[in-house]
Coordinates of C-alpha atoms in Angstrom, one line a residue:
Chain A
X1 CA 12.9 -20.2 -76.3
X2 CA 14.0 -18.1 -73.6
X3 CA 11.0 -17.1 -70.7
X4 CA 11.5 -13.2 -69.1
X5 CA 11.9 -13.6 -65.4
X6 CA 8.7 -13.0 -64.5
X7 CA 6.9 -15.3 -67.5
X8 CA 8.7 -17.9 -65.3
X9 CA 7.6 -16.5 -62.1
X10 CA 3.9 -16.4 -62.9
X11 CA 5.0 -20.1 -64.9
X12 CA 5.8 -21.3 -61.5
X13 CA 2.7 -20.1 -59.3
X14 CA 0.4 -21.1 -62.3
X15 CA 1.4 -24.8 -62.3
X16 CA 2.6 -25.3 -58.7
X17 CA -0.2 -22.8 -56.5
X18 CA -1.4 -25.5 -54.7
X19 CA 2.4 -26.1 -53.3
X20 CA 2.6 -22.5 -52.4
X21 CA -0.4 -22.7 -50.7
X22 CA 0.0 -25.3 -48.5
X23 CA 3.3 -24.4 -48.1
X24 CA 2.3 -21.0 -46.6
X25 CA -0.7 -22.9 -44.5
X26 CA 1.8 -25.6 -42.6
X27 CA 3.6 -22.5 -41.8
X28 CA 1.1 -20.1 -40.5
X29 CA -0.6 -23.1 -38.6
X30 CA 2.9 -24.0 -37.4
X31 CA 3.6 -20.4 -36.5
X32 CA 0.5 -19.6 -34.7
X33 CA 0.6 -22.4 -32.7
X34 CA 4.3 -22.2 -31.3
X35 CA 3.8 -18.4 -30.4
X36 CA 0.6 -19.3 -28.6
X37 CA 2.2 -22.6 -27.1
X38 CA 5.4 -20.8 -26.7
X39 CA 3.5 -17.7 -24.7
X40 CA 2.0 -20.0 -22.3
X41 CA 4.8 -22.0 -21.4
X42 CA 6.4 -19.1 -21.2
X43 CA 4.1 -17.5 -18.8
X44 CA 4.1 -20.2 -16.2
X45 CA 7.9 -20.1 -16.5
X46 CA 8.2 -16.6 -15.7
X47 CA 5.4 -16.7 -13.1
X48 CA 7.6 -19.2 -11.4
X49 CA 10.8 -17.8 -11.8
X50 CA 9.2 -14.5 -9.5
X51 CA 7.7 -15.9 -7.1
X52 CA 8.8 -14.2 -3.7
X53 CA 10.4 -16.5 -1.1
X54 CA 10.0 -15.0 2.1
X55 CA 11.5 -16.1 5.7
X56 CA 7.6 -17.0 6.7
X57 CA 7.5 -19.9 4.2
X58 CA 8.1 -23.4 4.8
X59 CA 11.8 -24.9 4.6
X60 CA 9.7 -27.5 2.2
X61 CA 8.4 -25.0 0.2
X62 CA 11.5 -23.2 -0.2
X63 CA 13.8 -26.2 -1.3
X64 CA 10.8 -27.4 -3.8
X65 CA 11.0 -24.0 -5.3
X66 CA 14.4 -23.6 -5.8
X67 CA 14.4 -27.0 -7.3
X68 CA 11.2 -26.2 -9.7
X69 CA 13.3 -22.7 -10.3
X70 CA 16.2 -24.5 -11.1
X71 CA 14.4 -26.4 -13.8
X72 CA 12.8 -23.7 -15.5
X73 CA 16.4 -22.0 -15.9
X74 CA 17.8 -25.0 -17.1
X75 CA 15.2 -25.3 -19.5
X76 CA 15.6 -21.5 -20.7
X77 CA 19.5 -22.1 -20.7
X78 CA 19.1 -25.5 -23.2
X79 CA 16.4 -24.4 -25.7
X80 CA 17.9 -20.9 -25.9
X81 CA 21.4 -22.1 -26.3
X82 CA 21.1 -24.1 -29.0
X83 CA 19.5 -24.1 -32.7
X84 CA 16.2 -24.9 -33.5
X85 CA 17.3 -26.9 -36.1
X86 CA 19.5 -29.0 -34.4
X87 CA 17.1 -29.3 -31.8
X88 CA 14.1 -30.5 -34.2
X89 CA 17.1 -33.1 -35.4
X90 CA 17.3 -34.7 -32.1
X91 CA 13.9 -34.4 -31.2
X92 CA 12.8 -36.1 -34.4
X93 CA 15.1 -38.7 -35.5
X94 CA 16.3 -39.3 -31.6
X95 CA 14.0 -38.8 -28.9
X96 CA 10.4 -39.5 -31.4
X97 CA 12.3 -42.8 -33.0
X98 CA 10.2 -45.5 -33.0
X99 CA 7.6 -43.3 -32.4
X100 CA 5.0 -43.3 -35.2
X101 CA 4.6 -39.2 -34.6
X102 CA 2.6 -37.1 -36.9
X103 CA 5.4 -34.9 -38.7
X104 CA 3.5 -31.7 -38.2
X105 CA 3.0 -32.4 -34.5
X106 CA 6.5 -32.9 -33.6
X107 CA 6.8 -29.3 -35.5
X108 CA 4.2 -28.2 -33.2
X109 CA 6.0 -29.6 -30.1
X110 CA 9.6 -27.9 -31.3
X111 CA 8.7 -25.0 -32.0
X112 CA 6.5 -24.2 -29.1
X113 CA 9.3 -25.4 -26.3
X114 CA 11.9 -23.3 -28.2
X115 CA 9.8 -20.2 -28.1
X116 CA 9.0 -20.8 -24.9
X117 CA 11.9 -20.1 -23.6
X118 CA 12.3 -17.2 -25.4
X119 CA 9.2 -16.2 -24.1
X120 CA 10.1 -16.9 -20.4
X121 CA 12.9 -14.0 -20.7
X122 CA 10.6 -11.8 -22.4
X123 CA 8.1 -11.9 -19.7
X124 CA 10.1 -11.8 -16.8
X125 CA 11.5 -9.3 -18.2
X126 CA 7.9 -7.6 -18.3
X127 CA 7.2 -8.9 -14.9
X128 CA 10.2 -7.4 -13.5
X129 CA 9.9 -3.8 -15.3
X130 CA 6.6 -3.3 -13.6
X131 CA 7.1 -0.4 -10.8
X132 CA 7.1 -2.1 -7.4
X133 CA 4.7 0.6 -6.2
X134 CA 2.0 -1.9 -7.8
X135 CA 3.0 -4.9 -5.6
X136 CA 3.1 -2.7 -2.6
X137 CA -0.4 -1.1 -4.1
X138 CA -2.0 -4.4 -4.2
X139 CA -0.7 -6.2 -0.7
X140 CA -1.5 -2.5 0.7
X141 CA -5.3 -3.6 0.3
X142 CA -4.4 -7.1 1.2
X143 CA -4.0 -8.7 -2.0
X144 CA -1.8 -11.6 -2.2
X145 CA 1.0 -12.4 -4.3
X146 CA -1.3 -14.8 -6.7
X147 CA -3.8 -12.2 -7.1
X148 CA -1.3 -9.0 -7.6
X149 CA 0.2 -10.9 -10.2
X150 CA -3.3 -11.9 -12.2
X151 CA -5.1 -8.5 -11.6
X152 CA -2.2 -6.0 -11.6
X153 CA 1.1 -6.8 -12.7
X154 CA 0.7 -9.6 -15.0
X155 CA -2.1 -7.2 -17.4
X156 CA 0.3 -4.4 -17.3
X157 CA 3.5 -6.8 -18.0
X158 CA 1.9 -8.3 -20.8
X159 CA 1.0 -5.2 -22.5
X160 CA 4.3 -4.0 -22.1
X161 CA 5.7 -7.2 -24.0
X162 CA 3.1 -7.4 -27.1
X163 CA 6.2 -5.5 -29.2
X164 CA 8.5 -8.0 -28.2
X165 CA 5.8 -10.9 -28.5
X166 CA 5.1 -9.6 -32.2
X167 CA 9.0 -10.4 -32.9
X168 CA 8.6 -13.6 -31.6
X169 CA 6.1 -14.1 -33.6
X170 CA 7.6 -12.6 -36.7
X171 CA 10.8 -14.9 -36.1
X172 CA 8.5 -18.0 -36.0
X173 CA 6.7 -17.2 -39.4
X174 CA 10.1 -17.2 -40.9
X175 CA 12.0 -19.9 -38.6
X176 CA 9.6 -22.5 -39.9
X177 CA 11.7 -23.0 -42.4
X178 CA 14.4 -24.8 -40.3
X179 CA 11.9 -27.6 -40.1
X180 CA 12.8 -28.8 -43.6
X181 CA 15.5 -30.2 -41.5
X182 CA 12.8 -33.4 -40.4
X183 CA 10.7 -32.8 -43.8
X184 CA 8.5 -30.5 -42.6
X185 CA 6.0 -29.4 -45.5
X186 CA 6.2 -25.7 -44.7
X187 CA 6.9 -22.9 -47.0
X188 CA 10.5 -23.4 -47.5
X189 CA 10.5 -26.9 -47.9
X190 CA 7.8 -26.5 -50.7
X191 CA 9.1 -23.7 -52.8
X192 CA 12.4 -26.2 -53.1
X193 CA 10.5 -29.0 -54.4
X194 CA 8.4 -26.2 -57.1
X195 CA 12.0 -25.0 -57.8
X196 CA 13.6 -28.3 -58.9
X197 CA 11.9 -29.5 -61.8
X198 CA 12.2 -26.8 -63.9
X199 CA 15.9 -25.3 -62.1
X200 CA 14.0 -22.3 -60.9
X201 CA 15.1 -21.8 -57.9
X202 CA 15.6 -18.0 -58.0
X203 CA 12.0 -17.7 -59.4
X204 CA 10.9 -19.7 -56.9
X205 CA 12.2 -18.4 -54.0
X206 CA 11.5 -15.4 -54.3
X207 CA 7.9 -15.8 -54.8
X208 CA 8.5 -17.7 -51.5
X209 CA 10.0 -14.6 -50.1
X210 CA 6.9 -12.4 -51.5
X211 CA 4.7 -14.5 -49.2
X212 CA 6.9 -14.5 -46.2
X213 CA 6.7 -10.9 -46.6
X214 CA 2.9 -10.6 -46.8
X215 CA 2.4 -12.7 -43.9
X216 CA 4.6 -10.9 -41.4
X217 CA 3.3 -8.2 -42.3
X218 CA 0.1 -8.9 -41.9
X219 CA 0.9 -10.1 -38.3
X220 CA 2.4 -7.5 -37.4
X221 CA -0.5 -4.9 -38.6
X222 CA -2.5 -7.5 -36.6
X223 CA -0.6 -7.3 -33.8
X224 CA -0.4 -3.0 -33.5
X225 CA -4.7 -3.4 -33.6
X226 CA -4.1 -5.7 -30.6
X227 CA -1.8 -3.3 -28.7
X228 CA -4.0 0.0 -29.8
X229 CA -7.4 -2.0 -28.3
X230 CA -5.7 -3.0 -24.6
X231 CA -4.5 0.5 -24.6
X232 CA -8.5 1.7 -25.0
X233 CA -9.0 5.0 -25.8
X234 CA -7.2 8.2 -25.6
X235 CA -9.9 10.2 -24.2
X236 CA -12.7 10.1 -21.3
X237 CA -15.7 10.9 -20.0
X238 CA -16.7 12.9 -17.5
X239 CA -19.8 12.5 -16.4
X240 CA -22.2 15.6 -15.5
X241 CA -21.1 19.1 -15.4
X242 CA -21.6 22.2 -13.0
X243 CA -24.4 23.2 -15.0
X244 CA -25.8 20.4 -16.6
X245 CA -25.8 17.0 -14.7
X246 CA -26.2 15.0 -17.8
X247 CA -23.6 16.3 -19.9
X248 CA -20.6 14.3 -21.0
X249 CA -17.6 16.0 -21.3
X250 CA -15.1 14.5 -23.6
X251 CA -11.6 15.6 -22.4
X252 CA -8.4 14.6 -24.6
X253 CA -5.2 14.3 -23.0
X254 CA -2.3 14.4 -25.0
X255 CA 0.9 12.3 -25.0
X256 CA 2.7 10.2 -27.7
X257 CA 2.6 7.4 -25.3
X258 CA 0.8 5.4 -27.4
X259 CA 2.1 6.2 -31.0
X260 CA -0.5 7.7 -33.1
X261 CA -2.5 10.5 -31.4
Chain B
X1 CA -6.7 -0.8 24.7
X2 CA -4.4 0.4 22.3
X3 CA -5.6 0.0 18.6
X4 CA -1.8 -0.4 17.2
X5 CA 1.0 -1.0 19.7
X6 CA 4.5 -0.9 19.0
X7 CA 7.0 -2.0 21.4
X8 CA 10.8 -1.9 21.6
X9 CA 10.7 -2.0 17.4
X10 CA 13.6 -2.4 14.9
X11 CA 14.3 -2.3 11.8
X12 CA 18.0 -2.4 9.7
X13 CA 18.9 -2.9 6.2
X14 CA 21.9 -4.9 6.8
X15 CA 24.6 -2.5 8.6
X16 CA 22.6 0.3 8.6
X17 CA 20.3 0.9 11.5
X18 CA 17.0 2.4 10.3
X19 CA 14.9 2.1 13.4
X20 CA 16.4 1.8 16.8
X21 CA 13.7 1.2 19.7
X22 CA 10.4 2.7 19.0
X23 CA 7.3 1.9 21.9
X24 CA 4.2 4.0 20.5
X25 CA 0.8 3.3 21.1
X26 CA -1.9 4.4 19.2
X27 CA -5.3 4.9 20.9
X28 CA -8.6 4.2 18.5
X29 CA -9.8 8.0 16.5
X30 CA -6.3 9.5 17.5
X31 CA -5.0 11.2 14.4
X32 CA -1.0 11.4 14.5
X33 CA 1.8 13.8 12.9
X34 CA 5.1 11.9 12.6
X35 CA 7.4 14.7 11.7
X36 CA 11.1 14.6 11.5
X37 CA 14.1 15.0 8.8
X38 CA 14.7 12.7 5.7
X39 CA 16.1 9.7 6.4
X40 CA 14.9 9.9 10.2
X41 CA 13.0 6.4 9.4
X42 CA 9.6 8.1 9.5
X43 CA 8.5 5.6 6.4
X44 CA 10.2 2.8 7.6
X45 CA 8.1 2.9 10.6
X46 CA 4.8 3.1 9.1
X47 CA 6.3 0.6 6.1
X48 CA 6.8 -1.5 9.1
X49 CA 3.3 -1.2 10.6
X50 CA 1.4 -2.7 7.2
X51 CA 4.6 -5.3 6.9
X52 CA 6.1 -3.7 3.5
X53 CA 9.3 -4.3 5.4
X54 CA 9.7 -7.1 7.9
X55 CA 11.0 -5.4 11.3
X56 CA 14.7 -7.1 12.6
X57 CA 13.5 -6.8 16.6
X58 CA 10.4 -5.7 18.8
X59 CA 7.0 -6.4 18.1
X60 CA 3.6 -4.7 16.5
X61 CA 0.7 -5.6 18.0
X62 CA -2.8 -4.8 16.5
X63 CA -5.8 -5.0 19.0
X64 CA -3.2 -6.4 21.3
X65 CA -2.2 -9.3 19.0
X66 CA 1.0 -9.6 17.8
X67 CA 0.8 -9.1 13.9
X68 CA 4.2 -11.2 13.3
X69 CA 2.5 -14.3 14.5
X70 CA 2.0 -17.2 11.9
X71 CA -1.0 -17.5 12.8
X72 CA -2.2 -14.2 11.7
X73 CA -4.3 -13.5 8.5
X74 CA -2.0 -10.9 6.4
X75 CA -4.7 -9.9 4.2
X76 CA -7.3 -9.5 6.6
X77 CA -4.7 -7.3 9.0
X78 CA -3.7 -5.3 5.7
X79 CA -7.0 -4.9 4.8
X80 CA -7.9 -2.9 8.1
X81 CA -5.0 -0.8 8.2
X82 CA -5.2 0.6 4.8
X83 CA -1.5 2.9 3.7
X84 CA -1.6 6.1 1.4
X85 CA 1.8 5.8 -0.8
X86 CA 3.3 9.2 -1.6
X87 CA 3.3 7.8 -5.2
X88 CA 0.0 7.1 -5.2
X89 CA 0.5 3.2 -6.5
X90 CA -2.8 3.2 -8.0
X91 CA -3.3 0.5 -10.2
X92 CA -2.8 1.7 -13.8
X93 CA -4.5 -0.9 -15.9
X94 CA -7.5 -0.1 -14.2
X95 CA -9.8 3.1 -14.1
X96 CA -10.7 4.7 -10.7
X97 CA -13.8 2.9 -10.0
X98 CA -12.1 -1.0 -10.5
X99 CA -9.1 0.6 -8.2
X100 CA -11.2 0.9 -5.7
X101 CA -13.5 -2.2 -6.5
X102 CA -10.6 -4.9 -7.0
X103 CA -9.2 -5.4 -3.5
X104 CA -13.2 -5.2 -2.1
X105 CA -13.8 -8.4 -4.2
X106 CA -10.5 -10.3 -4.0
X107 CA -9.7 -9.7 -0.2
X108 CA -13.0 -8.6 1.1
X109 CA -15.4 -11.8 -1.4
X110 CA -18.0 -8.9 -1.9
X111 CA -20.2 -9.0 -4.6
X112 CA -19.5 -7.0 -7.4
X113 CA -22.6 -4.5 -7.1
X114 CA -21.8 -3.8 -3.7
X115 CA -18.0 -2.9 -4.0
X116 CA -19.2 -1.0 -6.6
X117 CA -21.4 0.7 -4.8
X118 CA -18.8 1.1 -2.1
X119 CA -16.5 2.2 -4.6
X120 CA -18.9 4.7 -5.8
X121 CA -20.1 6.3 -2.1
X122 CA -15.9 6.9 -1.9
X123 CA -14.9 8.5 -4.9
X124 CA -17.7 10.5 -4.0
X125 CA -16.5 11.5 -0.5
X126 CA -13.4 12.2 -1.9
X127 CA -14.9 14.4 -4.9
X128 CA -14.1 12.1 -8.0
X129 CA -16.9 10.5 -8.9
X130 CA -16.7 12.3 -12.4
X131 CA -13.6 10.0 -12.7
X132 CA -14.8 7.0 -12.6
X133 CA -13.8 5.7 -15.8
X134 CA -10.8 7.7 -16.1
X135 CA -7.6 5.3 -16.0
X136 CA -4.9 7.0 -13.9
X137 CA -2.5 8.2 -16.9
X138 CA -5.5 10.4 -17.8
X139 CA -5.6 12.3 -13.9
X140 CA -3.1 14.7 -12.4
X141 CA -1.5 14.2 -8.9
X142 CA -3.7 15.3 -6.6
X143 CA -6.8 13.2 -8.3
X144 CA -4.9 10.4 -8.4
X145 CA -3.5 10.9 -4.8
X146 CA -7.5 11.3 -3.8
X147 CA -8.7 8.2 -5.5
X148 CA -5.7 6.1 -3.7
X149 CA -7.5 7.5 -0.5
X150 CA -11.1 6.1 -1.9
X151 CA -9.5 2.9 -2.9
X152 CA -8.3 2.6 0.8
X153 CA -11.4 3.5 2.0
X154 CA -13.4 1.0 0.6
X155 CA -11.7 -1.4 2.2
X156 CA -13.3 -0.3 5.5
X157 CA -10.2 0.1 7.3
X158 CA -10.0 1.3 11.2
X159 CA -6.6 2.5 10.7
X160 CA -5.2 4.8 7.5
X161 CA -1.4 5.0 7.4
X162 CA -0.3 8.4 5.8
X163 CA 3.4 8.0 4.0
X164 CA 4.2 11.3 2.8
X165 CA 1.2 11.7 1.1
X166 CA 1.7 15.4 -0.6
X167 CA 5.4 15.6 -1.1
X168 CA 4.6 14.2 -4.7
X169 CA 2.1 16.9 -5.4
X170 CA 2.8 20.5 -7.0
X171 CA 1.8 23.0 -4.5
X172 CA -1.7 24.3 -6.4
X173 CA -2.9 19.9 -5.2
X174 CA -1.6 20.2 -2.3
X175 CA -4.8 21.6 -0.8
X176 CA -7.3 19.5 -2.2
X177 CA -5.5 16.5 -0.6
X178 CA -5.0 18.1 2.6
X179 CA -9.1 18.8 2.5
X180 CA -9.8 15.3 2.3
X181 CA -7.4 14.0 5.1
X182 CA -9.2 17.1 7.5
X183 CA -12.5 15.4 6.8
X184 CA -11.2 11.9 7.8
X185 CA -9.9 12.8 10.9
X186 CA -13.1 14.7 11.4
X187 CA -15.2 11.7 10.6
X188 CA -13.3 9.5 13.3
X189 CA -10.7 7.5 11.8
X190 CA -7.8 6.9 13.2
X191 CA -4.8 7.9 11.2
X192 CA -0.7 8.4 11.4
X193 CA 0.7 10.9 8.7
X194 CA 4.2 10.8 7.7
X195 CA 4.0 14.5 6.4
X196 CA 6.0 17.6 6.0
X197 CA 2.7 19.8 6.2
X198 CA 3.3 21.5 9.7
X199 CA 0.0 23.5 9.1
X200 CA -1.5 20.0 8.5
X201 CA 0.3 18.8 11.6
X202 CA -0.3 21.7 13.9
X203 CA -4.3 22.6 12.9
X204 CA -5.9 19.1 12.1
X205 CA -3.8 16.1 14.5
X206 CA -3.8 15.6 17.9
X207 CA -0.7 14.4 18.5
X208 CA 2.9 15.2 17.4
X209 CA 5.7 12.8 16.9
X210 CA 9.1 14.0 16.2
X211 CA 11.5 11.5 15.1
X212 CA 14.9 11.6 14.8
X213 CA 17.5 9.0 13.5
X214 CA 15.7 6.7 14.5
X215 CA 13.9 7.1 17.7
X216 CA 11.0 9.1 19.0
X217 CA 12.4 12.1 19.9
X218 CA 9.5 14.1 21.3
X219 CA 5.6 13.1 21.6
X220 CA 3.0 15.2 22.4
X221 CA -0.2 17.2 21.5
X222 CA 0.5 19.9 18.6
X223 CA 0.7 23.0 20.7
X224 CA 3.7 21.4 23.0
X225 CA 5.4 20.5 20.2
X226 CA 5.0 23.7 18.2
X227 CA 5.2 26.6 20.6
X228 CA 7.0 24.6 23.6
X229 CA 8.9 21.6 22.2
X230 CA 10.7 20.2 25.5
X231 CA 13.8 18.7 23.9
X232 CA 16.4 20.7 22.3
X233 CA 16.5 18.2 19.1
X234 CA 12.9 19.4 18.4
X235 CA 13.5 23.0 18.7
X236 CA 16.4 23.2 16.4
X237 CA 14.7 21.0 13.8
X238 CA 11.7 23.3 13.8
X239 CA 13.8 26.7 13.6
X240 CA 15.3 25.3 10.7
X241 CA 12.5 24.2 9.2
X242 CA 10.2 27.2 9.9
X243 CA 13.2 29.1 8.5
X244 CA 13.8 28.1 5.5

């Protein structure tokens, strides 16, 4: 009896769907939460690494910043430089031994301190593309660095970063899959065990690619939506008119600067 | 007493010598022209005044207090002497109303329906209150330019520091930039210009300087400077500029 490819295929997700599943669940959760993680560890590194030192400050304050700037490089330098696998390795069977640690935890934990600093490039990088008319803007009116940062530059950086924050994500849906490494129950790890019984593994896989698929893709639709709302919309109001005060006038500008007009 | 005093003031970017010695005192409702070629540290000066760039010598003194001390409150002093940037540096995540109302609640700790209502009485005196909601991508030049003067006059300041605050615009916004700044001088504040509007500096100040690579050259009321400029320096840069 010979089964068509895709007699297996449907086979496969018939008698091992709940696999899939949960598969695609650890991986999602694992995702979401090391973008998110990853995002705000990133952030306070990248807020740190731009902080101004000026001539006014203390010699104190300047030797603990260049000491707490020092760190965050070093920790960029480490967790960039080297693989996630290899990293969840160590992390796992070295610095967690002994440690009764919830698998999925430690995946949280990994994943999140390697795209973080990831994310610490990626918004400095956003921090740093901002013109420095804004800074001058804000302390102009008196604002200080803390509150330039929170109400002008940091909105405006982050904006600029959600394409580059949507391939982080991305790379973290499918990255999971190097946590098989410590026995990680994600997607990858899954579709092997549905493969081996019945020595489907081409079936199998690629069903597991199918999903990967959908779910990037999904984020990233998700992701556009987000961009599209902080960019608000394309046209505005003026209120009252030369001959009627209550009129609204609806005036659209024009410009590709935000994709789809 | 002198509102804003400068005396014996310096400024270099490493070898380069920006501003060499410049004593000016500026008397409270006085509105001052600082005129002079590119690059004859014009900007740097008034950069200088709001502490955008930290002068190398010489002191600034506001209300006869020396604004380099530690002791001073940055964003208070900042706050009083608002600047008008020749790009406009409006705030472009916000929409003209929060432009102006941000700084009144961060700096100032007013409530919000107050700085908005500040906000509101400004973009009126400047003629943009049918902008409120626009975000700054959505206005042209000379809108923009106007609601960077609301935003820095709902701060309250006593002094408004001018840098170049047409040469951005296309000629047609010029004008309705210009009309503005000759109603604040009007009302009483106390303003220095960086400009190249002559006609600006001639008809609505009351007081010329001319700098030159990086000293005062000349310093006087309009129609010296204009139609009897003592120093030869002044002279020639006037014929050239009135000539081209």
């Amino acid at each position: 009896m010979s089964l068509s490819f895709l007699e297996k295929v449907l086979f496969l997700i018939e008698r091992y769907y709940p696999l899939f599943l949960s598969g695609m669940a650890t991986t999602m959760l694992i995702a979401i939460t090391g973008t998110v993680a990853g995002f705000v560890i990133g952030l306070v590194v990248a807020v740190i690494r731009t902080i101004p030192v000026s001539e006014h400050d203390s010699k104190f304050k300047k030797i603990a910043l260049a000491i707490v700037k020092f760190i965050c490089v070093a920790y960029i330098e480490v967790f960039r430089g080297t693989p996630m696998m290899i990293q969840a390795a160590v992390f796992y069977y070295g610095i967690f031994m002994g440690v009764n640690i919830d698998l999925t935890l430690a995946a949280f934990v990994i994943v999140s301190i390697n795209t973080g600093a990831y994310m610490a490039e990626i918004i400095r990088g956003g921090i740093i593309s901002i013109d420095k008319g804004q800074t001058e803007g804000a302390y102009s009116i008196g604002m200080n660095h803390r509150q330039t940062m929170t109400s002008v530059v940091l909105p405006q950086a982050i904006r600029n970063i959600m394409p580059s924050v949507g391939n982080e994500f991305v790379v973290n849906i499918k990255d999971t899959s190097v946590l098989n490494v410590i026995g990680v129950a994600e997607l990858y790890f899954q579709s092997r065990s549905a493969a081996g019984t019945y020595a489907m593994a081409f079936q199998s896989f690629t069903i597991a690619a199918v999903i990967y698929f959908f779910l990037t893709f999904i984020v990233t639709r998700i992701l556009r939506l987000i961009e599209r709302r902080m960019d608000g919309p394309k046209s505005y109001v003026i209120y009252g008119s030369q001959t009627n005060p209550d009129a609204e006038i609806r005036i659209k500008k024009g410009g590709a600067r935000n994709g789809r007009y | 007493m002198a509102v804003i005093e400068l005396s014996h003031l310096e400024k270099s970017f490493g070898e380069i010598e920006v501003l060499k010695d410049i004593s000016l005192s500026v008397d409270k409702g006085e509105v001052i022209s600082v005129i002079g070629a590119s690059g004859s540290g014009k900007s740097t000066m008034l950069r200088c005044i709001n502490l955008l760039e930290k002068p190398s010598g010489g002191k600034i003194c506001f209300h006869g207090k020396d604004i380099m001390d530690k002791g001073l409150n940055l964003s208070e002093y900042r706050a009083k002497v608002g600047m008008v940037f020749q790009q406009f540096n409006l705030f472009e995540n916000m929409t003209a109303l929060q432009n102006c109302v941000v700084g009144q609640i961060k700096v100032l700790r007013r409530r919000k329906e107050e700085a908005e209502e500040v906000a509101r009485e400004n973009l009126a005196r400047v003629g943009m209150l049918q902008y409120i909601n626009a975000k700054p991508r959505q206005l042209s030049g000379g809108q923009k330019q106007r609601v960077a003067i609301a935003r820095t006059l709902s701060m309250n300041p006593e002094v408004i520091l001018f840098d170049e605050p047409t040469s951005a615009l296309d000629p047609e916004m010029v004008g309705e930039v210009l009309a503005v700044m000759r109603t604040l001088a009007e009302s009483g504040y106390t303003m220095i210009v960086v400009t190249h509007e002559m006609g600006f500096a001639k008809d609505v100040s009351n007081r010329v300087i001319f700098m030159d690579k990086g000293v005062v050259v000349e310093d006087d009321t309009p129609s010296v400077i204009f139609q009897n400029p003592k120093v030869q320096r002044t002279k020639e840069f006037l014929a050239r500029y009135f000539a081209s």
